[in-house]
PDB file of C-alpha atoms in Angstrom:
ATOM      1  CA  UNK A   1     129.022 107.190 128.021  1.00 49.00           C
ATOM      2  CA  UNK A   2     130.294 110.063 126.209  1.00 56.00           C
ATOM      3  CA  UNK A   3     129.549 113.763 127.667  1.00 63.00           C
ATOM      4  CA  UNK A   4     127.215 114.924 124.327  1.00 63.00           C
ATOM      5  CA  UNK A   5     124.845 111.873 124.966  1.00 61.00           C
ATOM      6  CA  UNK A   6     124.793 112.484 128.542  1.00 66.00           C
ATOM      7  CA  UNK A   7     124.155 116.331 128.074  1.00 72.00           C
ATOM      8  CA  UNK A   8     121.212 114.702 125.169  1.00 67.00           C
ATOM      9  CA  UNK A   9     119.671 112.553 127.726  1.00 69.00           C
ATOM     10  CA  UNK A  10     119.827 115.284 130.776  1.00 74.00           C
ATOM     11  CA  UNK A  11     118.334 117.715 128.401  1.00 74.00           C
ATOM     12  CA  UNK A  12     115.188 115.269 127.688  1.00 70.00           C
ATOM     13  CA  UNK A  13     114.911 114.575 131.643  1.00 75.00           C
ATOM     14  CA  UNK A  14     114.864 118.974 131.358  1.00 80.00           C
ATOM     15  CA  UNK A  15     112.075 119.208 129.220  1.00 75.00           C
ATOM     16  CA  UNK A  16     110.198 117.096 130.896  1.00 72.00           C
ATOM     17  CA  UNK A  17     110.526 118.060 134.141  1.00 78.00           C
ATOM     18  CA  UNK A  18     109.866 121.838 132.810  1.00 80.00           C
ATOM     19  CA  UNK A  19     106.412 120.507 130.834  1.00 74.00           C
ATOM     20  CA  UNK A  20     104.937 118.484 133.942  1.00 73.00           C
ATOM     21  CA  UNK A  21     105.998 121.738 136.285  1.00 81.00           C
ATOM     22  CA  UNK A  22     104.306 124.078 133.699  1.00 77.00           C
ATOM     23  CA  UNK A  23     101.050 121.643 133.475  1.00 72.00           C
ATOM     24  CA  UNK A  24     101.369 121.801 137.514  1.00 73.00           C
ATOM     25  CA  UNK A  25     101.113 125.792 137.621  1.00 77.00           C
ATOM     26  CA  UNK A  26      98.461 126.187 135.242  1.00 70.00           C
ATOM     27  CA  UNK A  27      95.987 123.370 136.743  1.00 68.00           C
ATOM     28  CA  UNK A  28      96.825 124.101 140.551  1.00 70.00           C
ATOM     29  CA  UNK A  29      99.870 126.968 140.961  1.00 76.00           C
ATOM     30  CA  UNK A  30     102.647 126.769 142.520  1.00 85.00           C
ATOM     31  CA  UNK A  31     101.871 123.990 145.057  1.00 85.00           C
ATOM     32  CA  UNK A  32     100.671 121.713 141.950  1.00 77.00           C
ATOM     33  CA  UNK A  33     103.655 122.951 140.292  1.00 82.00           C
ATOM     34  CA  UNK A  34     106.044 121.468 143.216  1.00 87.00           C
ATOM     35  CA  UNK A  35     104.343 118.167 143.445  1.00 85.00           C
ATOM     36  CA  UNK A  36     104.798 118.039 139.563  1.00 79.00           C
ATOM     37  CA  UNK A  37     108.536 118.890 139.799  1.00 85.00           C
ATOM     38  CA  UNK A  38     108.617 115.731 142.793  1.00 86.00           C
ATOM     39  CA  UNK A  39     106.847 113.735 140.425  1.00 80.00           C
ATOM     40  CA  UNK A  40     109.167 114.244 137.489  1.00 78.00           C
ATOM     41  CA  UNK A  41     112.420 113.408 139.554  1.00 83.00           C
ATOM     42  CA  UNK A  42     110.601 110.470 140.381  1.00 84.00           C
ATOM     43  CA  UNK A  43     109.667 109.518 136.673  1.00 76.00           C
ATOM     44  CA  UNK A  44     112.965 110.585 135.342  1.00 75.00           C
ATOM     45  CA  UNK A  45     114.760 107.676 137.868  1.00 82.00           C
ATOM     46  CA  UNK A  46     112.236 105.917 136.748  1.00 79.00           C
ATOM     47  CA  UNK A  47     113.522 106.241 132.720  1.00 75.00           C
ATOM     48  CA  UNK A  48     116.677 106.111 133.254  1.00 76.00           C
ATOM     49  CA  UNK A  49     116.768 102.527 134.939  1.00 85.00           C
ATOM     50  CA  UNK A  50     113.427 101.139 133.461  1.00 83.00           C
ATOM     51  CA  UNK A  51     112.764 102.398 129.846  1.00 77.00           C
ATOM     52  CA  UNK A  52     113.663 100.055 128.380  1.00 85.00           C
ATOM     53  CA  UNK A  53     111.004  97.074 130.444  1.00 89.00           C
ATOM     54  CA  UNK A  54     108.255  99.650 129.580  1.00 86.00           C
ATOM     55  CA  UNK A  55     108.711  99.427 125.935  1.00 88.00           C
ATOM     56  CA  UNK A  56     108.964  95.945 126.304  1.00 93.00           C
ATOM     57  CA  UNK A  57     105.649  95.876 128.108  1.00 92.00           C
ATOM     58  CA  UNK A  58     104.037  98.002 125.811  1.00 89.00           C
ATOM     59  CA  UNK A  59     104.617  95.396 122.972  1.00 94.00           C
ATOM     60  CA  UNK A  60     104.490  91.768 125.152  1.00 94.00           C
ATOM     61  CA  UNK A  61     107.666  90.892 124.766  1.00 96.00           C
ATOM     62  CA  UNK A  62     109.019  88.098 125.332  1.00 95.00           C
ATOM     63  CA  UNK A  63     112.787  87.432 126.770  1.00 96.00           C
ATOM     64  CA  UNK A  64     113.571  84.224 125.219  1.00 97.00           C
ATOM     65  CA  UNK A  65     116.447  82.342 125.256  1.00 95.00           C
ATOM     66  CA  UNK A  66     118.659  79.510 122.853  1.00 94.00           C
ATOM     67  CA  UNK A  67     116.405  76.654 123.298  1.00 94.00           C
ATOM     68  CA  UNK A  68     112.869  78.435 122.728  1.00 95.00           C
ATOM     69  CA  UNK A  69     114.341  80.538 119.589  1.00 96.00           C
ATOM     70  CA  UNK A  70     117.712  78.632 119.001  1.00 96.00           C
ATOM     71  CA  UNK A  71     118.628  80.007 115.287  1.00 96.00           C
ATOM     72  CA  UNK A  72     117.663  84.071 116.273  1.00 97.00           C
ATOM     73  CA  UNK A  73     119.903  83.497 119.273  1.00 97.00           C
ATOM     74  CA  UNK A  74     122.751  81.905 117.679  1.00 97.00           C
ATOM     75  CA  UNK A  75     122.867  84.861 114.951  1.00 97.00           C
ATOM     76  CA  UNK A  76     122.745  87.316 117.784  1.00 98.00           C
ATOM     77  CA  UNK A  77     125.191  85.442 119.702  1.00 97.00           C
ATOM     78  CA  UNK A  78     127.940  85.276 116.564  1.00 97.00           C
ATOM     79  CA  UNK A  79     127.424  88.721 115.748  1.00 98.00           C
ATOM     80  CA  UNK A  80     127.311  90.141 119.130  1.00 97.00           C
ATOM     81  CA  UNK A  81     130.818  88.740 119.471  1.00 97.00           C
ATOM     82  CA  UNK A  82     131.915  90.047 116.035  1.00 96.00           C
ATOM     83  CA  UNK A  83     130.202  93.444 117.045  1.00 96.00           C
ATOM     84  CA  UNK A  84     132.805  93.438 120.296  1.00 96.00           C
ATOM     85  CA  UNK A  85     129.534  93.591 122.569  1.00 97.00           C
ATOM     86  CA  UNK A  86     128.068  91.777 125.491  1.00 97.00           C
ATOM     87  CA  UNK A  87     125.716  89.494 124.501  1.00 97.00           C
ATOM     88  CA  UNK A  88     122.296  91.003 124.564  1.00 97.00           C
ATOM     89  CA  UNK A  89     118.963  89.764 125.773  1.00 96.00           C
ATOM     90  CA  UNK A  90     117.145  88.289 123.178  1.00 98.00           C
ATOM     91  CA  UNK A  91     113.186  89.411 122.617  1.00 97.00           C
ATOM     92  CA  UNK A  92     110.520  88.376 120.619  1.00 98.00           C
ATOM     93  CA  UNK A  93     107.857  90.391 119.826  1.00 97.00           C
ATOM     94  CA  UNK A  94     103.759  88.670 119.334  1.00 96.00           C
ATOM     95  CA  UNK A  95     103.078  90.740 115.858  1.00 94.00           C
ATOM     96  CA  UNK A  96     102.480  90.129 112.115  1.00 93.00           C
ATOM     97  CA  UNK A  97     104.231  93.128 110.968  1.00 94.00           C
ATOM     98  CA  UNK A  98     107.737  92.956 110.725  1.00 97.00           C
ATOM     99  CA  UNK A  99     110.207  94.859 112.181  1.00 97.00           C
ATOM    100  CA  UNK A 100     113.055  94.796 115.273  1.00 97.00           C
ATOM    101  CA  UNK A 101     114.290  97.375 117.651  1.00 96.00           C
ATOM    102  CA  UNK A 102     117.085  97.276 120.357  1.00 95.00           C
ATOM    103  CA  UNK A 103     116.945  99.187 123.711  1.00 92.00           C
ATOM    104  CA  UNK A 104     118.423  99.311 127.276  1.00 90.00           C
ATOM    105  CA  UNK A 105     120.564 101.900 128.983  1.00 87.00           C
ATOM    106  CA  UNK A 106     123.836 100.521 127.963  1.00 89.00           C
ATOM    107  CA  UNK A 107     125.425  97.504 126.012  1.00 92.00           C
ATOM    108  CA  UNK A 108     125.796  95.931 129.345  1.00 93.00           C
ATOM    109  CA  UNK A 109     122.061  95.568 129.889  1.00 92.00           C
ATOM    110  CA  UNK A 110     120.396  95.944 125.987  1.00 95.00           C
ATOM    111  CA  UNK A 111     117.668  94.241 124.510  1.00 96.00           C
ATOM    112  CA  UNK A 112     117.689  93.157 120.865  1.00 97.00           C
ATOM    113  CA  UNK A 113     113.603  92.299 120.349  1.00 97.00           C
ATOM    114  CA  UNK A 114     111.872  90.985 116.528  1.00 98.00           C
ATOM    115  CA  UNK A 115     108.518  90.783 115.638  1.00 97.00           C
ATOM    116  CA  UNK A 116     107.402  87.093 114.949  1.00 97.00           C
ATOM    117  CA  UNK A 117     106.721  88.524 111.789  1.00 96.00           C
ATOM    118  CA  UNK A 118     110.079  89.852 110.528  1.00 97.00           C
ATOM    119  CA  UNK A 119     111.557  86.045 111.909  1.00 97.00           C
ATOM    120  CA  UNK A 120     108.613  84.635 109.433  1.00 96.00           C
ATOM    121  CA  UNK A 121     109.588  86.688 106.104  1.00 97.00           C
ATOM    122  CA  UNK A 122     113.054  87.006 106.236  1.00 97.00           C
ATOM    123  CA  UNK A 123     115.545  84.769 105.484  1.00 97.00           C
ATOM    124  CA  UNK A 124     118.893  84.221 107.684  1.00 97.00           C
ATOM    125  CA  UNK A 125     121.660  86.501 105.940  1.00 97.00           C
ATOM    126  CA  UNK A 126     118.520  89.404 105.626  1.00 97.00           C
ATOM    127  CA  UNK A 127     118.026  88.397 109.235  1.00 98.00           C
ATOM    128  CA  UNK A 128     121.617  88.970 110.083  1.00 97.00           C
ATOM    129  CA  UNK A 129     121.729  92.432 108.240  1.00 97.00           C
ATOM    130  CA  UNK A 130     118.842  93.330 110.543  1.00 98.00           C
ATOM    131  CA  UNK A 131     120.528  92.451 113.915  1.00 98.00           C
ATOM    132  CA  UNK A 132     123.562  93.977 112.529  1.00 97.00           C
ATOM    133  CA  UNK A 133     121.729  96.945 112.626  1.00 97.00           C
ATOM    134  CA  UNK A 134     120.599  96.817 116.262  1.00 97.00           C
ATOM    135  CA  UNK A 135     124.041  96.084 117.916  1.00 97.00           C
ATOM    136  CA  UNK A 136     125.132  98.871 116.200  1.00 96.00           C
ATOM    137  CA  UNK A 137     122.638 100.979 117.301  1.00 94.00           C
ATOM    138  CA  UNK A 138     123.555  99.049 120.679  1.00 94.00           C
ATOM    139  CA  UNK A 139     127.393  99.795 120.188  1.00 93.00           C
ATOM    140  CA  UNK A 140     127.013 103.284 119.084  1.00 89.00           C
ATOM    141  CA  UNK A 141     124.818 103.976 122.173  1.00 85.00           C
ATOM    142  CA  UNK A 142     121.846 105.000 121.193  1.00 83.00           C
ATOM    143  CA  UNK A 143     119.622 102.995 122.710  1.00 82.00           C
ATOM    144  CA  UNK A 144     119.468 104.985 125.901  1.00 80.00           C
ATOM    145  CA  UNK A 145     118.501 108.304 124.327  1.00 76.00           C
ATOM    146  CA  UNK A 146     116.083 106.097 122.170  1.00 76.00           C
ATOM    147  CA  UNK A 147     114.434 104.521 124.665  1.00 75.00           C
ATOM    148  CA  UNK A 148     113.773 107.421 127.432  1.00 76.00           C
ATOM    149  CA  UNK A 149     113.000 109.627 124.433  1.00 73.00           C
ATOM    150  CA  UNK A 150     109.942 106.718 123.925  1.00 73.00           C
ATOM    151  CA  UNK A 151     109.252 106.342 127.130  1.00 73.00           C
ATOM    152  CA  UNK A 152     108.800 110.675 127.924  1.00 72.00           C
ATOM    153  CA  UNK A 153     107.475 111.399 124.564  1.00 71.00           C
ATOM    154  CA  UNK A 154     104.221 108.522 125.518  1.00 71.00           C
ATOM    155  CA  UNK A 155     104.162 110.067 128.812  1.00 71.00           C
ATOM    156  CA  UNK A 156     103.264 113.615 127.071  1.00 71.00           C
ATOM    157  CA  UNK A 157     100.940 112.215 124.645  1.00 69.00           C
ATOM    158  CA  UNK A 158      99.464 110.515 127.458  1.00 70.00           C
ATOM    159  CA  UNK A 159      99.099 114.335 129.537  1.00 69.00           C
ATOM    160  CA  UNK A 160      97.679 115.472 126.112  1.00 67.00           C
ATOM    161  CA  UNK A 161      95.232 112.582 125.933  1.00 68.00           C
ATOM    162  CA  UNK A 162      94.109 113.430 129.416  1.00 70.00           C
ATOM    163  CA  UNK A 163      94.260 117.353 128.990  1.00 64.00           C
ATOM    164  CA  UNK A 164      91.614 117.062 126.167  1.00 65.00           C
ATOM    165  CA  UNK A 165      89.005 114.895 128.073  1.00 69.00           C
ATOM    166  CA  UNK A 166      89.442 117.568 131.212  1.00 62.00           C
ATOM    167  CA  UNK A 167      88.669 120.149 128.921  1.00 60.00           C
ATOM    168  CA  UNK A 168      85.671 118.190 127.838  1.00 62.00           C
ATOM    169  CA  UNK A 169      84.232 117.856 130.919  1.00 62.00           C
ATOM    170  CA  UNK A 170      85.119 121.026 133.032  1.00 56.00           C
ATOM    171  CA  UNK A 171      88.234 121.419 134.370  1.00 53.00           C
ATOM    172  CA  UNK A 172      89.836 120.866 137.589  1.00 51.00           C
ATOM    173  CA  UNK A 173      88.606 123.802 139.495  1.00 51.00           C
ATOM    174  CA  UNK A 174      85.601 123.709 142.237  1.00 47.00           C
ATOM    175  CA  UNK A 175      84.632 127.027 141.544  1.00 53.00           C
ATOM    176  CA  UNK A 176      82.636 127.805 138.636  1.00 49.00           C
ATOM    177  CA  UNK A 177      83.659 130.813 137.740  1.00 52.00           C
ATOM    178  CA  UNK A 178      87.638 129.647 137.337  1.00 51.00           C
ATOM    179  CA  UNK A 179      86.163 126.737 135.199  1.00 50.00           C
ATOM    180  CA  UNK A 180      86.952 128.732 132.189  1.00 54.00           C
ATOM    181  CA  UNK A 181      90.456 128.707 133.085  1.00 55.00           C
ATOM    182  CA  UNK A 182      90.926 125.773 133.601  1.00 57.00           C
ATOM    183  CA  UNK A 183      88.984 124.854 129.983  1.00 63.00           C
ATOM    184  CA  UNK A 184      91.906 127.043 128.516  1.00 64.00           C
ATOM    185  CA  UNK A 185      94.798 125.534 130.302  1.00 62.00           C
ATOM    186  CA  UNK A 186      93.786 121.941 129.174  1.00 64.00           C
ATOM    187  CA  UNK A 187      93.334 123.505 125.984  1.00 67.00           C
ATOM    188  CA  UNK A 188      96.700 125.043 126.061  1.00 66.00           C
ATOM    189  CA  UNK A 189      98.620 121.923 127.616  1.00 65.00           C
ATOM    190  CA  UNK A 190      96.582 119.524 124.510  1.00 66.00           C
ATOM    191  CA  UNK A 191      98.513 121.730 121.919  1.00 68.00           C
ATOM    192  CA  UNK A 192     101.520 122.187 123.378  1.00 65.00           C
ATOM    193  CA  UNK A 193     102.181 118.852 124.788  1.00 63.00           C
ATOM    194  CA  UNK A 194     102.716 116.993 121.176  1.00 67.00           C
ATOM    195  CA  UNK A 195     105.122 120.515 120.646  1.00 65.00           C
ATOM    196  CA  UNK A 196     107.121 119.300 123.372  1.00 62.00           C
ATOM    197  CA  UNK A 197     107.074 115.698 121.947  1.00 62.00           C
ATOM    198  CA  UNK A 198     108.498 117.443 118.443  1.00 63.00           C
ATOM    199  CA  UNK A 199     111.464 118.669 120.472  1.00 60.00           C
ATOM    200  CA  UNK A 200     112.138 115.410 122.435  1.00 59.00           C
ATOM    201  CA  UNK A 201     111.909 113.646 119.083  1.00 61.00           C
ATOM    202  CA  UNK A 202     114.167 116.354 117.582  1.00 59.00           C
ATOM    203  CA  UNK A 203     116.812 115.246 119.851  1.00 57.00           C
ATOM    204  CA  UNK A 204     116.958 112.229 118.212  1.00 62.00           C
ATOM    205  CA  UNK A 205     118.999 112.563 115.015  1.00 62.00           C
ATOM    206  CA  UNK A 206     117.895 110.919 111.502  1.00 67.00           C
ATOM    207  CA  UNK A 207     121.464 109.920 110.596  1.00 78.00           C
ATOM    208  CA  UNK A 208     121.824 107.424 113.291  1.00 85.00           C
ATOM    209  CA  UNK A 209     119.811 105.289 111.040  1.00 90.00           C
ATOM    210  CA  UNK A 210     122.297 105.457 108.414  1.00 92.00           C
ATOM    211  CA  UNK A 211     125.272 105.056 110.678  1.00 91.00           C
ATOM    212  CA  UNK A 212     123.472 101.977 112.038  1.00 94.00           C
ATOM    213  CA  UNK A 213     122.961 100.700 108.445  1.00 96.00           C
ATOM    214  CA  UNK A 214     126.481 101.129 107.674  1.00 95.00           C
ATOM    215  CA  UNK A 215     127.616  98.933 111.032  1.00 95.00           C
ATOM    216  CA  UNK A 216     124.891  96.743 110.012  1.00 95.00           C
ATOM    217  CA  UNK A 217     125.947  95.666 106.535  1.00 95.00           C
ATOM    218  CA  UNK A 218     130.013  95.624 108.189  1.00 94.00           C
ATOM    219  CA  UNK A 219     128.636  93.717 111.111  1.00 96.00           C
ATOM    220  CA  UNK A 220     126.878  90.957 109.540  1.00 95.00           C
ATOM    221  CA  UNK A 221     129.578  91.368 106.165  1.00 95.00           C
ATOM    222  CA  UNK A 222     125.930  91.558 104.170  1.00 94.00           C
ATOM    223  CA  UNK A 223     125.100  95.115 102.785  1.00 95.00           C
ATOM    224  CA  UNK A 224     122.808  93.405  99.910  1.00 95.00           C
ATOM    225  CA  UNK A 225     120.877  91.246 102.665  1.00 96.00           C
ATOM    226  CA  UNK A 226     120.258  94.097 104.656  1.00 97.00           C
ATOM    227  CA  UNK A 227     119.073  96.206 102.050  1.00 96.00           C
ATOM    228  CA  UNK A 228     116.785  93.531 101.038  1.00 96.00           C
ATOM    229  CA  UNK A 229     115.205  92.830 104.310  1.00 97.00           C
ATOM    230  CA  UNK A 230     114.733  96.751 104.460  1.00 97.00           C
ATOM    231  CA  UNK A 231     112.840  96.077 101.009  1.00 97.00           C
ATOM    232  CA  UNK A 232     110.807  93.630 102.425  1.00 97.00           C
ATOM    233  CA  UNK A 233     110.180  95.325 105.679  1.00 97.00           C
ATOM    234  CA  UNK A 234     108.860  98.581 103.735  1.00 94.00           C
ATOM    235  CA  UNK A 235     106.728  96.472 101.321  1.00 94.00           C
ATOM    236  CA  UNK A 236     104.972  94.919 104.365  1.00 94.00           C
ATOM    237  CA  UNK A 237     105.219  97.974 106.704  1.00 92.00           C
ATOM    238  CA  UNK A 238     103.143 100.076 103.362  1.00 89.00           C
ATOM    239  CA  UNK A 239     100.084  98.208 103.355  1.00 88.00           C
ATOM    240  CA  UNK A 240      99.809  96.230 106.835  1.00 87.00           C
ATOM    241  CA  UNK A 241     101.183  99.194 109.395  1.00 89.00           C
ATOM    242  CA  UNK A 242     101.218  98.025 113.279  1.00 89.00           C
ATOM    243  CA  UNK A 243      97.936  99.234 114.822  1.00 83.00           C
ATOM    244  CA  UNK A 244      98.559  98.293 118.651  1.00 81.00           C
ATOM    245  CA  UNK A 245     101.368 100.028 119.680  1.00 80.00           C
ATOM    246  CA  UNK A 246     102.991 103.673 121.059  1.00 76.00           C
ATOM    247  CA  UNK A 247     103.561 106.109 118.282  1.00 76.00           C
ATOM    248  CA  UNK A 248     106.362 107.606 120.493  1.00 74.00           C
ATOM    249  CA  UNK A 249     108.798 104.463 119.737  1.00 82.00           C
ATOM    250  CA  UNK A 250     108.276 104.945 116.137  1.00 82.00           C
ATOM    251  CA  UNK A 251     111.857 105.799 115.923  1.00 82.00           C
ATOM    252  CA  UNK A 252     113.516 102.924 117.747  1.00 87.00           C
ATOM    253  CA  UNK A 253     112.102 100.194 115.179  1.00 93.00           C
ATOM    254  CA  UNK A 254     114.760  99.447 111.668  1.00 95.00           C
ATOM    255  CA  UNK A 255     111.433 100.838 110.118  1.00 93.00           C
ATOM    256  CA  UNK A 256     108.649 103.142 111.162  1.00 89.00           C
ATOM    257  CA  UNK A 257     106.096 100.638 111.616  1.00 91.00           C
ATOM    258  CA  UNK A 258     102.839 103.157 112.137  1.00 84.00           C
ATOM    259  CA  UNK A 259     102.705 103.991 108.404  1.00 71.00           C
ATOM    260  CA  UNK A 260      99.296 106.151 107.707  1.00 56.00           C
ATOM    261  CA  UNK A 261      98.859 107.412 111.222  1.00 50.00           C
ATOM    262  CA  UNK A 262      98.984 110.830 111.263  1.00 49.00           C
ATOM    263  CA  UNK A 263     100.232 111.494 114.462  1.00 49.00           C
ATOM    264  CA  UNK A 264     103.407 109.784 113.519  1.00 48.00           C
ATOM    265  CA  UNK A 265     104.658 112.232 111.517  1.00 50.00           C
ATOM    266  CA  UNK A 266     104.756 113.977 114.443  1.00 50.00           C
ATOM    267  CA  UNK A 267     107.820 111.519 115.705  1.00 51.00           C
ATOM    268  CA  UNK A 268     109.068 111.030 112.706  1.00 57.00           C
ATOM    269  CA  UNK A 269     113.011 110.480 112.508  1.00 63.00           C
ATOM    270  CA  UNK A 270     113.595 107.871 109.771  1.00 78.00           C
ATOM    271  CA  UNK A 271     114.861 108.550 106.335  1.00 84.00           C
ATOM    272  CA  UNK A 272     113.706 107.049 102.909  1.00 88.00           C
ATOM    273  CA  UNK A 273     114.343 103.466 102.625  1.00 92.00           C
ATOM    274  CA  UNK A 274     115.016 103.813  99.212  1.00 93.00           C
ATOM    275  CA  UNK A 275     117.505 106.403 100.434  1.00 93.00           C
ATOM    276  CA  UNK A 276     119.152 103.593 102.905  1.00 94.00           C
ATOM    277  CA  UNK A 277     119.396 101.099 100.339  1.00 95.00           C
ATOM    278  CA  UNK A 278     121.239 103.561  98.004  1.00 94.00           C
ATOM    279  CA  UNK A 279     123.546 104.255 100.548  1.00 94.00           C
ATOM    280  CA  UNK A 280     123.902 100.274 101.091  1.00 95.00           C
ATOM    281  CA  UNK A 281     124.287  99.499  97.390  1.00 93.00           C
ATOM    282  CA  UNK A 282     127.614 102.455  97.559  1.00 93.00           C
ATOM    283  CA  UNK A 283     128.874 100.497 100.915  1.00 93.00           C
ATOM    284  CA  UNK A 284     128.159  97.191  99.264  1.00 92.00           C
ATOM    285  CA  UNK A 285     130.797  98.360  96.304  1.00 91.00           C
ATOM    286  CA  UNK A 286     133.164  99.663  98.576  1.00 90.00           C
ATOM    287  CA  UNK A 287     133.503  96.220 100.343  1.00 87.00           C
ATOM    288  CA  UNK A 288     134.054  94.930  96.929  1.00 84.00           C
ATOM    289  CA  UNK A 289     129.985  93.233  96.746  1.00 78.00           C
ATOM    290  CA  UNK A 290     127.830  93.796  93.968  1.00 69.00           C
ATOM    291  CA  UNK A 291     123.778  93.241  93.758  1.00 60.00           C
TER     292      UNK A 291
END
């Protein structure tokens, strides 16, 4: 791994740690604070080695191999060894709306998972664009970032979640008269607490999408099927959005499946579509293809 993404991912691990410590001294004080900073180390291991099975939990999916999905495997197979890559596990995800993500901590131990219904709208060269995609994203090495980024930015939302029902009911303090405090440090830890989600998100940069799209169409050798599937993806994505799932991964699916949720916006890191497809149509000429 290259020193920048290691600084990136150390400097998520930071901000966490520094939020849950900061949560710790308002609630409780320093002692609180301590027992925070022990319980961040402890999640941050926990990240780093396991991110990428909690995201998988979070949706059910399901490791499968070449005799339960035998055509998704074979395409991930041949382009995993045009790609240059290990060959990935393979995941399918229980869910009308379509869409695909990849994650793991490194090539060596990376997930490619689809939606059963991306596998039931697409056909195989738009299929192939979109795993393209993935082992790029796999090759370039972002699914680390991507996936502890998911994983830290749901843990906040969760502390926010939590903050605003403990300022509901009272705070954490037995004495009465510090129950005001403790009102306002909930209060304060609800705001901030999506802030700090903002700058884990931020960390996460928009034109990985487009470097992903550009492996993705020289991967597969199908700029025009990937753009389409992108198409289709959107069309579906506009008027039937995902309802269960984590806002936070928002940016480790081809295409932000949580459409109308406000609180997305919030982790928003995907351009346009229509702007990807442009830029797929100019790659398309360049490798002498034409719509």
């Amino acid at each position: 791994m290259g020193l920048v993404m290691w600084l990136r991912t150390g400097l998520l691990m930071a901000i966490l740690t520094g939020l849950l410590m900061g949560i710790g001294y308002l609630f409780g004080g320093p002692n609180v604070a301590f027992m925070m900073f022990l319980f961040a180390m402890f999640f941050n291991f926990l990240t780093y080695w396991y991110s990428d099975r909690i995201v998988l939990r979070w949706y059910n999916a399901r490791v499968v191999d070449e005799y339960e999905a035998p055509e998704l495997y074979a395409i991930v197979r041949k382009l995993t060894e045009r790609a240059g890559l290990p060959m990935p596990k393979v995941a399918i995800i229980p869910t009308d709306t379509p869409n695909a993500f990849a994650t793991g901590r490194n090539p060596k131990h990376a997930v490619v998972a689809v939606t059963t219904g991306l596998l039931r709208i697409l056909n195989r060269d738009e299929l192939e664009g979109v795993i393209g995609h993935e082992l790029t994203h796999i090759k370039n090495r972002d699914i680390l970032i991507g996936t502890v980024a998911a994983a830290m930015a749901g843990a906040i939302m969760q502390l926010a979640y939590w903050a605003r029902w403990i300022a509901i009911f009272g705070g954490f303090s037995r004495d009465r008269d510090n129950r005001g405090g403790d009102v306002i440090a909930a209060i304060l830890v609800a705001i901030l607490a999506p802030i700090a989600a903002m700058l884990i998100q931020a960390a996460i940069s928009r034109s990985r999408e487009f470097l992903a799209d550009e492996g993705g169409a020289k991967i597969s050798g199908k700029p025009h099927a990937l753009a389409s599937a992108l198409m289709k993806i959107e069309d579906v994505v506009r008027y039937r959005p995902m309802k269960n799932g984590n806002p936070a991964t928002a940016h480790m699916f081809i295409v932000n499946p949580f459409r109308g949720m406000s609180i997305v916006n919030l982790f928003s890191t995907h351009p346009p579509t229509e702007t990807r497809i442009e830029r797929l149509r100019k790659i398309a000429e360049e490798m002498g293809i034409y719509f």
